[in-house]
JSON list of C-alpha atoms in Angstrom, two decimals:
[
{"chain": "R", "resi": 1, "resn": "MET", "atom": "CA", "xyz": [216.92, 7.14, 229.86]},
{"chain": "R", "resi": 2, "resn": "ASN", "atom": "CA", "xyz": [218.62, 6.49, 226.54]},
{"chain": "R", "resi": 3, "resn": "GLU", "atom": "CA", "xyz": [218.00, 8.52, 223.39]},
{"chain": "R", "resi": 4, "resn": "ARG", "atom": "CA", "xyz": [215.73, 5.88, 221.83]},
{"chain": "R", "resi": 5, "resn": "MET", "atom": "CA", "xyz": [213.47, 5.83, 224.88]},
{"chain": "R", "resi": 6, "resn": "GLN", "atom": "CA", "xyz": [213.39, 9.63, 224.93]},
{"chain": "R", "resi": 7, "resn": "ARG", "atom": "CA", "xyz": [212.24, 9.68, 221.29]},
{"chain": "R", "resi": 8, "resn": "ARG", "atom": "CA", "xyz": [209.59, 7.02, 221.99]},
{"chain": "R", "resi": 9, "resn": "LEU", "atom": "CA", "xyz": [208.31, 8.96, 224.99]},
{"chain": "R", "resi": 10, "resn": "ALA", "atom": "CA", "xyz": [208.30, 12.28, 223.09]},
{"chain": "R", "resi": 11, "resn": "ALA", "atom": "CA", "xyz": [206.30, 10.66, 220.27]},
{"chain": "R", "resi": 12, "resn": "ALA", "atom": "CA", "xyz": [203.86, 9.14, 222.78]},
{"chain": "R", "resi": 13, "resn": "ILE", "atom": "CA", "xyz": [203.36, 12.51, 224.50]},
{"chain": "R", "resi": 14, "resn": "ALA", "atom": "CA", "xyz": [202.73, 14.22, 221.17]},
{"chain": "R", "resi": 15, "resn": "LEU", "atom": "CA", "xyz": [200.25, 11.52, 220.15]},
{"chain": "R", "resi": 16, "resn": "ALA", "atom": "CA", "xyz": [198.42, 11.68, 223.49]},
{"chain": "R", "resi": 17, "resn": "LYS", "atom": "CA", "xyz": [198.16, 15.48, 223.28]},
{"chain": "R", "resi": 18, "resn": "GLU", "atom": "CA", "xyz": [196.89, 15.31, 219.70]},
{"chain": "R", "resi": 19, "resn": "ARG", "atom": "CA", "xyz": [194.21, 12.75, 220.60]},
{"chain": "R", "resi": 20, "resn": "LEU", "atom": "CA", "xyz": [193.11, 14.61, 223.72]},
{"chain": "R", "resi": 21, "resn": "ILE", "atom": "CA", "xyz": [192.80, 17.97, 221.98]},
{"chain": "R", "resi": 22, "resn": "HIS", "atom": "CA", "xyz": [191.04, 16.27, 219.04]},
{"chain": "R", "resi": 23, "resn": "THR", "atom": "CA", "xyz": [188.47, 15.01, 221.54]},
{"chain": "R", "resi": 24, "resn": "HIS", "atom": "CA", "xyz": [187.85, 18.40, 223.21]},
{"chain": "R", "resi": 25, "resn": "ASP", "atom": "CA", "xyz": [189.55, 21.73, 222.63]},
{"chain": "R", "resi": 26, "resn": "TYR", "atom": "CA", "xyz": [189.33, 22.51, 226.33]},
{"chain": "R", "resi": 27, "resn": "TYR", "atom": "CA", "xyz": [191.69, 19.62, 227.13]},
{"chain": "R", "resi": 28, "resn": "GLY", "atom": "CA", "xyz": [194.36, 21.85, 225.56]},
{"chain": "R", "resi": 29, "resn": "GLY", "atom": "CA", "xyz": [194.36, 23.94, 228.74]},
{"chain": "R", "resi": 30, "resn": "TYR", "atom": "CA", "xyz": [195.32, 20.88, 230.78]},
{"chain": "R", "resi": 31, "resn": "VAL", "atom": "CA", "xyz": [197.75, 18.89, 228.59]},
{"chain": "R", "resi": 32, "resn": "ASP", "atom": "CA", "xyz": [200.67, 20.82, 230.10]},
{"chain": "R", "resi": 33, "resn": "VAL", "atom": "CA", "xyz": [200.74, 18.09, 232.76]},
{"chain": "R", "resi": 34, "resn": "LEU", "atom": "CA", "xyz": [202.25, 15.80, 230.13]},
{"chain": "R", "resi": 35, "resn": "ASP", "atom": "CA", "xyz": [205.22, 18.17, 229.78]},
{"chain": "R", "resi": 36, "resn": "ARG", "atom": "CA", "xyz": [206.00, 17.65, 233.49]},
{"chain": "R", "resi": 37, "resn": "LEU", "atom": "CA", "xyz": [205.98, 13.88, 233.20]},
{"chain": "R", "resi": 38, "resn": "ARG", "atom": "CA", "xyz": [208.18, 12.06, 235.70]},
{"chain": "R", "resi": 39, "resn": "ILE", "atom": "CA", "xyz": [209.76, 8.63, 235.11]},
{"chain": "R", "resi": 40, "resn": "SER", "atom": "CA", "xyz": [210.27, 6.24, 238.01]},
{"chain": "R", "resi": 41, "resn": "ALA", "atom": "CA", "xyz": [212.14, 2.96, 238.25]},
{"chain": "R", "resi": 42, "resn": "SER", "atom": "CA", "xyz": [210.39, 1.95, 241.47]},
{"chain": "R", "resi": 43, "resn": "LEU", "atom": "CA", "xyz": [206.75, 2.82, 240.75]},
{"chain": "R", "resi": 44, "resn": "PRO", "atom": "CA", "xyz": [204.61, -0.22, 241.67]},
{"chain": "R", "resi": 45, "resn": "ALA", "atom": "CA", "xyz": [201.95, 0.61, 239.04]},
{"chain": "R", "resi": 46, "resn": "PHE", "atom": "CA", "xyz": [202.43, 1.44, 235.35]},
{"chain": "R", "resi": 47, "resn": "GLY", "atom": "CA", "xyz": [201.42, 5.03, 236.00]},
{"chain": "R", "resi": 48, "resn": "GLU", "atom": "CA", "xyz": [199.97, 7.33, 238.64]},
{"chain": "R", "resi": 49, "resn": "THR", "atom": "CA", "xyz": [198.76, 10.87, 239.07]},
{"chain": "R", "resi": 50, "resn": "ASP", "atom": "CA", "xyz": [199.58, 12.84, 242.21]},
{"chain": "R", "resi": 51, "resn": "MET", "atom": "CA", "xyz": [196.83, 14.05, 244.53]},
{"chain": "R", "resi": 52, "resn": "ASP", "atom": "CA", "xyz": [196.67, 17.60, 243.13]},
{"chain": "R", "resi": 53, "resn": "GLY", "atom": "CA", "xyz": [196.70, 16.44, 239.49]},
{"chain": "R", "resi": 54, "resn": "GLN", "atom": "CA", "xyz": [199.83, 18.44, 238.68]},
{"chain": "R", "resi": 55, "resn": "ARG", "atom": "CA", "xyz": [202.24, 15.53, 238.05]},
{"chain": "R", "resi": 56, "resn": "ILE", "atom": "CA", "xyz": [201.99, 12.22, 236.23]},
{"chain": "R", "resi": 57, "resn": "THR", "atom": "CA", "xyz": [204.59, 9.52, 236.87]},
{"chain": "R", "resi": 58, "resn": "ILE", "atom": "CA", "xyz": [205.07, 6.43, 234.74]},
{"chain": "R", "resi": 59, "resn": "ARG", "atom": "CA", "xyz": [207.33, 3.43, 235.16]},
{"chain": "R", "resi": 60, "resn": "GLY", "atom": "CA", "xyz": [210.50, 3.52, 233.05]},
{"chain": "R", "resi": 61, "resn": "ARG", "atom": "CA", "xyz": [210.22, -0.16, 232.23]},
{"chain": "R", "resi": 62, "resn": "TYR", "atom": "CA", "xyz": [206.79, 0.55, 230.68]},
{"chain": "R", "resi": 63, "resn": "ILE", "atom": "CA", "xyz": [208.45, 2.92, 228.20]},
{"chain": "R", "resi": 64, "resn": "ARG", "atom": "CA", "xyz": [211.13, 0.37, 227.33]},
{"chain": "R", "resi": 65, "resn": "ARG", "atom": "CA", "xyz": [208.64, -2.44, 226.72]},
{"chain": "R", "resi": 66, "resn": "ASN", "atom": "CA", "xyz": [205.84, -0.69, 224.84]},
{"chain": "R", "resi": 67, "resn": "SER", "atom": "CA", "xyz": [205.22, 1.18, 221.61]},
{"chain": "R", "resi": 68, "resn": "GLU", "atom": "CA", "xyz": [204.36, 4.87, 221.33]},
{"chain": "R", "resi": 69, "resn": "ARG", "atom": "CA", "xyz": [200.66, 3.99, 220.83]},
{"chain": "R", "resi": 70, "resn": "ILE", "atom": "CA", "xyz": [200.51, 1.91, 224.02]},
{"chain": "R", "resi": 71, "resn": "ILE", "atom": "CA", "xyz": [202.40, 4.52, 226.03]},
{"chain": "R", "resi": 72, "resn": "ALA", "atom": "CA", "xyz": [200.05, 7.21, 224.68]},
{"chain": "R", "resi": 73, "resn": "ARG", "atom": "CA", "xyz": [197.07, 5.18, 225.97]},
{"chain": "R", "resi": 74, "resn": "LEU", "atom": "CA", "xyz": [198.58, 5.12, 229.46]},
{"chain": "R", "resi": 75, "resn": "LEU", "atom": "CA", "xyz": [199.29, 8.85, 229.26]},
{"chain": "R", "resi": 76, "resn": "MET", "atom": "CA", "xyz": [195.68, 9.55, 228.23]},
{"chain": "R", "resi": 77, "resn": "HIS", "atom": "CA", "xyz": [194.45, 7.36, 231.10]},
{"chain": "R", "resi": 78, "resn": "GLU", "atom": "CA", "xyz": [196.56, 9.27, 233.63]},
{"chain": "R", "resi": 79, "resn": "PHE", "atom": "CA", "xyz": [195.66, 12.58, 231.97]},
{"chain": "R", "resi": 80, "resn": "ILE", "atom": "CA", "xyz": [191.95, 11.90, 232.61]},
{"chain": "R", "resi": 81, "resn": "HIS", "atom": "CA", "xyz": [192.74, 11.45, 236.31]},
{"chain": "R", "resi": 82, "resn": "SER", "atom": "CA", "xyz": [194.70, 14.71, 236.28]},
{"chain": "R", "resi": 83, "resn": "TYR", "atom": "CA", "xyz": [191.95, 16.50, 234.36]},
{"chain": "R", "resi": 84, "resn": "GLN", "atom": "CA", "xyz": [189.27, 15.32, 236.80]},
{"chain": "R", "resi": 85, "resn": "ILE", "atom": "CA", "xyz": [191.28, 16.67, 239.74]},
{"chain": "R", "resi": 86, "resn": "ARG", "atom": "CA", "xyz": [192.42, 19.93, 238.15]},
{"chain": "R", "resi": 87, "resn": "ALA", "atom": "CA", "xyz": [189.12, 20.81, 236.47]},
{"chain": "R", "resi": 88, "resn": "ASN", "atom": "CA", "xyz": [187.11, 19.73, 239.50]},
{"chain": "R", "resi": 89, "resn": "ALA", "atom": "CA", "xyz": [185.27, 17.38, 237.15]},
{"chain": "R", "resi": 90, "resn": "GLY", "atom": "CA", "xyz": [184.10, 14.90, 239.75]},
{"chain": "R", "resi": 91, "resn": "PHE", "atom": "CA", "xyz": [187.15, 12.74, 240.46]},
{"chain": "R", "resi": 92, "resn": "ASP", "atom": "CA", "xyz": [185.95, 9.19, 241.10]},
{"chain": "R", "resi": 93, "resn": "GLY", "atom": "CA", "xyz": [189.00, 6.98, 240.67]},
{"chain": "R", "resi": 94, "resn": "HIS", "atom": "CA", "xyz": [188.07, 4.51, 237.93]},
{"chain": "R", "resi": 95, "resn": "GLY", "atom": "CA", "xyz": [184.34, 5.07, 238.38]},
{"chain": "R", "resi": 96, "resn": "GLN", "atom": "CA", "xyz": [181.62, 5.88, 235.89]},
{"chain": "R", "resi": 97, "resn": "ASN", "atom": "CA", "xyz": [182.70, 9.47, 235.18]},
{"chain": "R", "resi": 98, "resn": "PHE", "atom": "CA", "xyz": [186.29, 8.35, 234.55]},
{"chain": "R", "resi": 99, "resn": "GLN", "atom": "CA", "xyz": [185.13, 5.52, 232.27]},
{"chain": "R", "resi": 100, "resn": "ARG", "atom": "CA", "xyz": [182.87, 7.91, 230.35]},
{"chain": "R", "resi": 101, "resn": "LEU", "atom": "CA", "xyz": [185.72, 10.38, 229.77]},
{"chain": "R", "resi": 102, "resn": "VAL", "atom": "CA", "xyz": [188.19, 7.68, 228.69]},
{"chain": "R", "resi": 103, "resn": "ASN", "atom": "CA", "xyz": [185.64, 6.13, 226.33]},
{"chain": "R", "resi": 104, "resn": "GLU", "atom": "CA", "xyz": [184.92, 9.58, 224.92]},
{"chain": "R", "resi": 105, "resn": "VAL", "atom": "CA", "xyz": [188.62, 10.09, 224.09]},
{"chain": "R", "resi": 106, "resn": "TYR", "atom": "CA", "xyz": [188.95, 6.60, 222.60]},
{"chain": "R", "resi": 107, "resn": "GLU", "atom": "CA", "xyz": [185.78, 6.87, 220.49]},
{"chain": "R", "resi": 108, "resn": "ALA", "atom": "CA", "xyz": [186.68, 10.34, 219.20]},
{"chain": "R", "resi": 109, "resn": "ASN", "atom": "CA", "xyz": [189.98, 8.93, 217.96]},
{"chain": "R", "resi": 110, "resn": "GLY", "atom": "CA", "xyz": [188.63, 5.70, 216.47]},
{"chain": "R", "resi": 111, "resn": "MET", "atom": "CA", "xyz": [190.12, 3.55, 219.22]},
{"chain": "R", "resi": 112, "resn": "ARG", "atom": "CA", "xyz": [188.50, 0.45, 220.67]},
{"chain": "R", "resi": 113, "resn": "VAL", "atom": "CA", "xyz": [186.75, 0.88, 224.01]},
{"chain": "R", "resi": 114, "resn": "HIS", "atom": "CA", "xyz": [186.21, -1.66, 226.79]},
{"chain": "R", "resi": 115, "resn": "ALA", "atom": "CA", "xyz": [182.83, -2.77, 225.41]},
{"chain": "R", "resi": 116, "resn": "ASP", "atom": "CA", "xyz": [184.50, -3.68, 222.10]},
{"chain": "R", "resi": 117, "resn": "TYR", "atom": "CA", "xyz": [186.70, -6.19, 223.91]},
{"chain": "R", "resi": 118, "resn": "THR", "atom": "CA", "xyz": [184.03, -7.72, 226.13]},
{"chain": "R", "resi": 119, "resn": "MET", "atom": "CA", "xyz": [181.19, -8.02, 223.61]},
{"chain": "R", "resi": 120, "resn": "PRO", "atom": "CA", "xyz": [180.62, -11.64, 222.63]},
{"chain": "R", "resi": 121, "resn": "THR", "atom": "CA", "xyz": [181.74, -12.11, 219.04]},
{"chain": "R", "resi": 122, "resn": "SER", "atom": "CA", "xyz": [180.36, -15.55, 218.31]},
{"chain": "R", "resi": 123, "resn": "ASP", "atom": "CA", "xyz": [177.04, -17.39, 218.44]},
{"chain": "R", "resi": 124, "resn": "MET", "atom": "CA", "xyz": [175.32, -16.57, 221.76]},
{"chain": "R", "resi": 125, "resn": "THR", "atom": "CA", "xyz": [173.55, -19.93, 221.77]},
{"chain": "R", "resi": 126, "resn": "ARG", "atom": "CA", "xyz": [176.87, -21.81, 221.91]},
{"chain": "R", "resi": 127, "resn": "ALA", "atom": "CA", "xyz": [178.70, -22.21, 225.21]},
{"chain": "R", "resi": 128, "resn": "ASP", "atom": "CA", "xyz": [182.48, -21.86, 225.14]},
{"chain": "R", "resi": 129, "resn": "ALA", "atom": "CA", "xyz": [183.50, -22.96, 228.65]},
{"chain": "R", "resi": 130, "resn": "TYR", "atom": "CA", "xyz": [182.15, -24.91, 231.59]},
{"chain": "R", "resi": 131, "resn": "CYS", "atom": "CA", "xyz": [182.79, -25.59, 235.27]},
{"chain": "R", "resi": 132, "resn": "ARG", "atom": "CA", "xyz": [184.05, -29.12, 235.92]},
{"chain": "R", "resi": 133, "resn": "ARG", "atom": "CA", "xyz": [182.33, -29.20, 239.33]},
{"chain": "R", "resi": 134, "resn": "CYS", "atom": "CA", "xyz": [178.80, -27.90, 238.74]},
{"chain": "R", "resi": 135, "resn": "GLY", "atom": "CA", "xyz": [178.57, -28.02, 234.95]},
{"chain": "R", "resi": 136, "resn": "GLN", "atom": "CA", "xyz": [177.65, -24.33, 234.59]},
{"chain": "R", "resi": 137, "resn": "LYS", "atom": "CA", "xyz": [178.26, -23.22, 231.00]},
{"chain": "R", "resi": 138, "resn": "TYR", "atom": "CA", "xyz": [179.66, -19.85, 229.96]},
{"chain": "R", "resi": 139, "resn": "HIS", "atom": "CA", "xyz": [179.73, -17.86, 226.75]},
{"chain": "R", "resi": 140, "resn": "TRP", "atom": "CA", "xyz": [183.05, -16.02, 226.44]},
{"chain": "R", "resi": 141, "resn": "SER", "atom": "CA", "xyz": [184.17, -13.22, 224.19]},
{"chain": "R", "resi": 142, "resn": "GLN", "atom": "CA", "xyz": [186.88, -14.03, 221.64]},
{"chain": "R", "resi": 143, "resn": "PRO", "atom": "CA", "xyz": [189.49, -12.03, 223.62]},
{"chain": "R", "resi": 144, "resn": "ARG", "atom": "CA", "xyz": [188.72, -14.05, 226.76]},
{"chain": "R", "resi": 145, "resn": "ILE", "atom": "CA", "xyz": [189.05, -17.30, 224.83]},
{"chain": "R", "resi": 146, "resn": "ALA", "atom": "CA", "xyz": [192.40, -16.09, 223.48]},
{"chain": "R", "resi": 147, "resn": "ARG", "atom": "CA", "xyz": [193.59, -15.15, 226.98]},
{"chain": "R", "resi": 148, "resn": "HIS", "atom": "CA", "xyz": [192.55, -18.60, 228.25]},
{"chain": "R", "resi": 149, "resn": "ARG", "atom": "CA", "xyz": [194.47, -20.29, 225.43]},
{"chain": "R", "resi": 150, "resn": "ASN", "atom": "CA", "xyz": [197.49, -18.18, 226.38]},
{"chain": "R", "resi": 151, "resn": "GLY", "atom": "CA", "xyz": [197.39, -19.45, 229.95]},
{"chain": "R", "resi": 152, "resn": "ALA", "atom": "CA", "xyz": [194.90, -17.25, 231.82]},
{"chain": "R", "resi": 153, "resn": "LYS", "atom": "CA", "xyz": [192.70, -19.08, 234.31]},
{"chain": "R", "resi": 154, "resn": "PHE", "atom": "CA", "xyz": [189.07, -18.29, 235.07]},
{"chain": "R", "resi": 155, "resn": "TYR", "atom": "CA", "xyz": [187.03, -19.86, 237.84]},
{"chain": "R", "resi": 156, "resn": "CYS", "atom": "CA", "xyz": [183.39, -20.57, 238.59]},
{"chain": "R", "resi": 157, "resn": "HIS", "atom": "CA", "xyz": [182.23, -17.83, 240.92]},
{"chain": "R", "resi": 158, "resn": "ASP", "atom": "CA", "xyz": [179.22, -19.83, 242.13]},
{"chain": "R", "resi": 159, "resn": "CYS", "atom": "CA", "xyz": [181.39, -22.77, 243.21]},
{"chain": "R", "resi": 160, "resn": "LYS", "atom": "CA", "xyz": [183.94, -20.44, 244.80]},
{"chain": "R", "resi": 161, "resn": "ALA", "atom": "CA", "xyz": [181.19, -18.75, 246.82]},
{"chain": "R", "resi": 162, "resn": "GLU", "atom": "CA", "xyz": [179.73, -22.09, 247.87]},
{"chain": "R", "resi": 163, "resn": "THR", "atom": "CA", "xyz": [182.91, -24.01, 248.72]},
{"chain": "R", "resi": 164, "resn": "GLY", "atom": "CA", "xyz": [185.63, -21.38, 249.09]},
{"chain": "R", "resi": 165, "resn": "LYS", "atom": "CA", "xyz": [187.72, -23.29, 246.55]},
{"chain": "R", "resi": 166, "resn": "PHE", "atom": "CA", "xyz": [188.67, -22.41, 242.99]},
{"chain": "R", "resi": 167, "resn": "TYR", "atom": "CA", "xyz": [187.14, -24.60, 240.29]},
{"chain": "R", "resi": 168, "resn": "TRP", "atom": "CA", "xyz": [188.87, -23.63, 237.06]},
{"chain": "R", "resi": 169, "resn": "LEU", "atom": "CA", "xyz": [186.77, -23.30, 233.96]},
{"chain": "R", "resi": 170, "resn": "ARG", "atom": "CA", "xyz": [187.65, -25.32, 230.92]},
{"chain": "R", "resi": 171, "resn": "LEU", "atom": "CA", "xyz": [186.97, -24.70, 227.24]},
{"chain": "R", "resi": 172, "resn": "ILE", "atom": "CA", "xyz": [184.33, -27.09, 225.91]},
{"chain": "R", "resi": 173, "resn": "GLU", "atom": "CA", "xyz": [186.50, -27.78, 222.86]},
{"chain": "R", "resi": 174, "resn": "GLU", "atom": "CA", "xyz": [189.21, -29.08, 225.26]},
{"chain": "R", "resi": 175, "resn": "ALA", "atom": "CA", "xyz": [186.81, -31.46, 227.01]},
{"chain": "R", "resi": 176, "resn": "ASP", "atom": "CA", "xyz": [187.33, -34.24, 224.51]},
{"chain": "R", "resi": 177, "resn": "GLY", "atom": "CA", "xyz": [191.07, -33.76, 224.15]}
]
């Protein structure tokens, strides 16, 4: 790892520790796991926590491609897994307890949580997308609309369940064009 990446990672670790301890003082007794961070070139996921919660591994390419803030988010995510295991705090993968703890850290630090991204941000009476097969209309959040415009595809779950085929949803504003 080059010196620039080492500085970026060190800054991300410091930021993650600061945010975690700001959330709860007792996290301070567990943030030592971030000092034992391992970098892997072959990790299939962005990050993972070992089964006893003592070691977090993140993908080297993730460090190269992301800012300190984004890396810190991943470190906080993996830290919550480690904390749940080490503190016997009801490890449940990405279940409700995990989501509650992550949201707690994000909210305490003024960060956006999942609900902020999925809440509809426009007029609920207006449909944004529709299924070309059955005509079902959907109201999408602004982030989902943006992802669709950037190439993401979403399908009608009812039609998929009925026919076994994907029927891609289309933005209503694209229907005329």
